Amino acid sequence: MKITRATFDECMFPCYTPLDLLLVKGKGAVLTDSEGRTYLDLTAGIAVNSLGHCPKLLNKVLKKQSRTLIHCSNIFANKYTLTLAKTLQEKTPFERFFFVNSGAEANEAALKLARRYAFDKYGAEKADIISFSHSFHGRTFFTVTVGGQDKYSDGFGPKPGAVIHVPFNDIEALKQVLSDKTCAIIAEPVQGEGGIIPAEPGFLAQVKELAHSVNALLIFDEVQTGNARTGKLYAWEHSGVQPDILTTAKGLGGGLPIGAVMTSAEIASHFGPGTHGSTFGGNPLICAAATEILKEISSDKFLSKVNERAELLTAELNKIADKSPLIAKVRGLGLLQGLVLAEEYAGKAGEIQRFLVNYGVLCLTAGGSVLRIAPPLNIKKSQLRQACAKIAEGLEDYSRIHQI
């Protein structure tokens, strides 16, 4: 059986439009395609591969755990899921944990929990969820409706109700819609898919104060910003604003599917037996791997190196922005950075992303006008410099060819 990029069009749902290459191998921050071409990877599987591709740590634990216990369902307790929960308990201020398979599932669970908490304590009328424009919280129908981008939720029939959107970083707009019916406010500390937009100083603290003024819960979606991506284990630590519920996924598994919901014992108690569940969530194989990933990325030494790389990356990207007419500015936090396109190149991010493949560098987009950079957290500094040099070269050529 011969497999090529064309095979995708022959057998897959057309939800994606993959780049014109077929990946066959990855090691560290380098990917190799079926033609033997190599690429520096600044995508990390969309901020998933914390330690790069096929790290020894992950290979070792998967080999060991696959011989011990792979799956047993949540009908039973198992050592490996509980070890991950206790490790998170030690490394965060949260008390109770629920494991799922993805960020969307984590947010789905968190939103359900917030509504159940409000229902139990204050009654059925307290059900409004406030979210922010250009946010992204997953692809289930509930989470895609809560996410503030109609392009992802339109066309699927009636949407879940009692969901309100306001502009991000606009505290006055939030005040206008806040009411006693509000049960939760959900926010990303840095909006990811919406354009790599960090919360402005003081904004998250004001959001929490407003939420608690009407007995609503504050949910932080750290699916992308969590697990050392921003130089802290979780991005809320930069502001000191601890949410009532935290969701995460992506980098926690280092390439394996896992998500988590974290909260207090009191809030978690409103998910009693039978209120929620997951067949695969928290299975022993994935939890054993996630525990080792978490131990590695949460160490002071590792976080210090993430911050060093982030400083280097930001400096290199700013050099690109200073020289390239395509780039208006750089924004982001830690190793989650965005090259914001100049106004005359708005909407061209996908085209430029594909163009840069020819220079041996892979990056992401965040909306139509931002190139998203999210490399493995342990990428070598030399590789960062090399990748940025390739981006600079590619942008220079693109600018010359597509002068506006």
Tab-separated table of N, CA, C and O in Angstrom, residues 108-160:
chain	number	residue	atom	x	y	z
A	108	GLU	N	-15.543	21.249	28.375
A	108	GLU	CA	-16.926	20.760	28.466
A	108	GLU	C	-17.260	20.386	29.904
A	108	GLU	O	-18.311	20.759	30.443
A	109	ALA	N	-16.359	19.655	30.536
A	109	ALA	CA	-16.583	19.236	31.925
A	109	ALA	C	-16.611	20.436	32.867
A	109	ALA	O	-17.452	20.508	33.773
A	110	ALA	N	-15.703	21.372	32.659
A	110	ALA	CA	-15.639	22.551	33.527
A	110	ALA	C	-16.906	23.393	33.426
A	110	ALA	O	-17.430	23.886	34.438
A	111	LEU	N	-17.401	23.576	32.220
A	111	LEU	CA	-18.616	24.364	32.016
A	111	LEU	C	-19.833	23.668	32.606
A	111	LEU	O	-20.695	24.309	33.222
A	112	LYS	N	-19.904	22.358	32.439
A	112	LYS	CA	-20.984	21.599	33.069
A	112	LYS	C	-20.911	21.689	34.588
A	112	LYS	O	-21.928	21.843	35.267
A	113	LEU	N	-19.695	21.588	35.114
A	113	LEU	CA	-19.512	21.663	36.561
A	113	LEU	C	-19.952	23.021	37.099
A	113	LEU	O	-20.612	23.110	38.143
A	114	ALA	N	-19.589	24.085	36.389
A	114	ALA	CA	-19.972	25.434	36.830
A	114	ALA	C	-21.485	25.589	36.862
A	114	ALA	O	-22.052	26.170	37.809
A	115	ARG	N	-22.159	25.070	35.856
A	115	ARG	CA	-23.620	25.154	35.839
A	115	ARG	C	-24.240	24.279	36.925
A	115	ARG	O	-25.227	24.669	37.552
A	116	ARG	N	-23.667	23.108	37.153
A	116	ARG	CA	-24.204	22.226	38.197
A	116	ARG	C	-24.017	22.857	39.576
A	116	ARG	O	-24.914	22.799	40.434
A	117	TYR	N	-22.865	23.453	39.798
A	117	TYR	CA	-22.573	24.143	41.057
A	117	TYR	C	-23.595	25.251	41.290
A	117	TYR	O	-24.174	25.373	42.380
A	118	ALA	N	-23.840	26.069	40.262
A	118	ALA	CA	-24.800	27.170	40.389
A	118	ALA	C	-26.215	26.637	40.598
A	118	ALA	O	-26.993	27.177	41.405
A	119	PHE	N	-26.580	25.583	39.892
A	119	PHE	CA	-27.905	24.980	40.026
A	119	PHE	C	-28.135	24.488	41.457
A	119	PHE	O	-29.172	24.753	42.067
A	120	ASP	N	-27.146	23.782	41.988
A	120	ASP	CA	-27.288	23.226	43.340
A	120	ASP	C	-27.358	24.311	44.398
A	120	ASP	O	-28.119	24.198	45.365
A	121	LYS	N	-26.573	25.367	44.240
A	121	LYS	CA	-26.469	26.371	45.301
A	121	LYS	C	-27.472	27.524	45.164
A	121	LYS	O	-27.918	28.087	46.160
A	122	TYR	N	-27.810	27.863	43.889
A	122	TYR	CA	-28.596	29.084	43.694
A	122	TYR	C	-29.853	28.892	42.852
A	122	TYR	O	-30.645	29.817	42.717
A	123	GLY	N	-30.018	27.739	42.243
A	123	GLY	CA	-31.218	27.488	41.463
A	123	GLY	C	-30.998	27.523	39.962
A	123	GLY	O	-29.957	27.953	39.458
A	124	ALA	N	-32.013	27.085	39.217
A	124	ALA	CA	-31.913	26.875	37.778
A	124	ALA	C	-31.730	28.163	36.979
A	124	ALA	O	-31.222	28.133	35.853
A	125	GLU	N	-32.110	29.297	37.522
A	125	GLU	CA	-32.011	30.554	36.785
A	125	GLU	C	-30.575	31.049	36.635
A	125	GLU	O	-30.271	31.841	35.745
A	126	LYS	N	-29.702	30.576	37.506
A	126	LYS	CA	-28.309	31.039	37.466
A	126	LYS	C	-27.520	30.148	36.514
A	126	LYS	O	-26.870	29.182	36.924
A	127	ALA	N	-27.565	30.480	35.207
A	127	ALA	CA	-26.979	29.595	34.194
A	127	ALA	C	-26.160	30.325	33.140
A	127	ALA	O	-25.542	29.685	32.280
A	128	ASP	N	-26.106	31.659	33.181
A	128	ASP	CA	-25.397	32.401	32.145
A	128	ASP	C	-23.888	32.182	32.224
A	128	ASP	O	-23.293	32.255	33.308
A	129	ILE	N	-23.294	31.930	31.072
A	129	ILE	CA	-21.834	31.810	30.945
A	129	ILE	C	-21.334	32.983	30.112
A	129	ILE	O	-21.836	33.229	29.011
A	130	ILE	N	-20.367	33.710	30.641
A	130	ILE	CA	-19.763	34.825	29.906
A	130	ILE	C	-18.396	34.394	29.384
A	130	ILE	O	-17.563	33.879	30.129
A	131	SER	N	-18.200	34.617	28.091
A	131	SER	CA	-16.936	34.309	27.438
A	131	SER	C	-16.482	35.542	26.662
A	131	SER	O	-17.173	36.558	26.653
A	132	PHE	N	-15.336	35.431	26.001
A	132	PHE	CA	-14.770	36.593	25.331
A	132	PHE	C	-14.654	36.385	23.822
A	132	PHE	O	-14.370	35.274	23.356
A	133	SER	N	-14.886	37.450	23.082
A	133	SER	CA	-14.768	37.398	21.631
A	133	SER	C	-13.376	36.917	21.238
A	133	SER	O	-12.389	37.245	21.889
A	134	HIS	N	-13.332	36.141	20.170
A	134	HIS	CA	-12.091	35.574	19.621
A	134	HIS	C	-11.461	34.508	20.522
A	134	HIS	O	-10.317	34.111	20.306
A	135	SER	N	-12.211	34.067	21.529
A	135	SER	CA	-11.694	32.971	22.358
A	135	SER	C	-11.891	31.645	21.633
A	135	SER	O	-12.614	31.553	20.643
A	136	PHE	N	-11.238	30.618	22.154
A	136	PHE	CA	-11.394	29.271	21.600
A	136	PHE	C	-11.319	28.286	22.755
A	136	PHE	O	-10.349	28.275	23.506
A	137	HIS	N	-12.361	27.432	22.867
A	137	HIS	CA	-12.427	26.510	24.006
A	137	HIS	C	-12.685	25.063	23.597
A	137	HIS	O	-12.918	24.226	24.465
A	138	GLY	N	-12.630	24.764	22.297
A	138	GLY	CA	-12.811	23.383	21.879
A	138	GLY	C	-13.816	23.252	20.761
A	138	GLY	O	-14.423	24.231	20.318
A	139	ARG	N	-14.037	22.001	20.324
A	139	ARG	CA	-14.878	21.746	19.158
A	139	ARG	C	-16.157	20.969	19.465
A	139	ARG	O	-16.887	20.621	18.532
A	140	THR	N	-16.430	20.637	20.725
A	140	THR	CA	-17.752	20.117	21.020
A	140	THR	C	-18.744	21.253	20.804
A	140	THR	O	-18.369	22.430	20.790
A	141	PHE	N	-20.034	20.926	20.639
A	141	PHE	CA	-20.987	21.985	20.306
A	141	PHE	C	-21.123	22.999	21.445
A	141	PHE	O	-21.313	24.196	21.208
A	142	PHE	N	-21.029	22.533	22.671
A	142	PHE	CA	-21.098	23.441	23.818
A	142	PHE	C	-19.862	24.344	23.849
A	142	PHE	O	-19.970	25.571	23.911
A	143	THR	N	-18.676	23.747	23.765
A	143	THR	CA	-17.456	24.553	23.882
A	143	THR	C	-17.250	25.464	22.677
A	143	THR	O	-16.730	26.578	22.821
A	144	VAL	N	-17.663	25.023	21.501
A	144	VAL	CA	-17.482	25.871	20.320
A	144	VAL	C	-18.472	27.034	20.340
A	144	VAL	O	-18.220	28.098	19.763
A	145	THR	N	-19.596	26.854	21.026
A	145	THR	CA	-20.549	27.953	21.208
A	145	THR	C	-20.025	28.945	22.239
A	145	THR	O	-20.137	30.165	22.059
A	146	VAL	N	-19.435	28.437	23.299
A	146	VAL	CA	-18.856	29.312	24.314
A	146	VAL	C	-17.657	30.066	23.745
A	146	VAL	O	-17.441	31.240	24.047
A	147	GLY	N	-16.880	29.424	22.886
A	147	GLY	CA	-15.794	30.111	22.195
A	147	GLY	C	-16.355	31.271	21.384
A	147	GLY	O	-17.421	31.158	20.768
A	148	GLY	N	-15.644	32.371	21.353
A	148	GLY	CA	-16.191	33.588	20.768
A	148	GLY	C	-15.931	33.779	19.296
A	148	GLY	O	-15.544	34.873	18.865
A	149	GLN	N	-16.115	32.715	18.481
A	149	GLN	CA	-15.888	32.826	17.045
A	149	GLN	C	-17.015	32.099	16.304
A	149	GLN	O	-17.038	30.876	16.224
A	150	ASP	N	-17.944	32.871	15.766
A	150	ASP	CA	-19.130	32.303	15.130
A	150	ASP	C	-18.796	31.385	13.958
A	150	ASP	O	-19.562	30.471	13.646
A	151	LYS	N	-17.656	31.613	13.315
A	151	LYS	CA	-17.308	30.800	12.144
A	151	LYS	C	-17.184	29.323	12.493
A	151	LYS	O	-17.309	28.465	11.612
A	152	TYR	N	-16.937	29.027	13.767
A	152	TYR	CA	-16.805	27.633	14.180
A	152	TYR	C	-18.115	27.024	14.673
A	152	TYR	O	-18.235	25.804	14.766
A	153	SER	N	-19.094	27.859	15.015
A	153	SER	CA	-20.332	27.335	15.591
A	153	SER	C	-21.554	27.528	14.697
A	153	SER	O	-22.577	26.873	14.897
A	154	ASP	N	-21.469	28.407	13.690
A	154	ASP	CA	-22.590	28.603	12.781
A	154	ASP	C	-22.771	27.389	11.873
A	154	ASP	O	-21.809	26.701	11.518
A	155	GLY	N	-24.036	27.134	11.495
A	155	GLY	CA	-24.312	26.095	10.513
A	155	GLY	C	-24.573	24.722	11.085
A	155	GLY	O	-24.627	23.732	10.346
A	156	PHE	N	-24.740	24.629	12.406
A	156	PHE	CA	-24.988	23.338	13.038
A	156	PHE	C	-26.321	23.313	13.791
A	156	PHE	O	-26.529	22.485	14.678
A	157	GLY	N	-27.211	24.233	13.438
A	157	GLY	CA	-28.516	24.251	14.093
A	157	GLY	C	-28.516	25.107	15.341
A	157	GLY	O	-27.569	25.861	15.602
A	158	PRO	N	-29.587	25.015	16.129
A	158	PRO	CA	-29.721	25.852	17.333
A	158	PRO	C	-28.559	25.636	18.299
A	158	PRO	O	-28.172	24.499	18.573
A	159	LYS	N	-28.018	26.743	18.781
A	159	LYS	CA	-26.874	26.670	19.682
A	159	LYS	C	-27.332	26.595	21.138
A	159	LYS	O	-28.424	27.071	21.472
A	160	PRO	N	-26.508	26.014	22.016
A	160	PRO	CA	-26.803	26.066	23.445
A	160	PRO	C	-27.007	27.512	23.894
A	160	PRO	O	-26.284	28.410	23.444
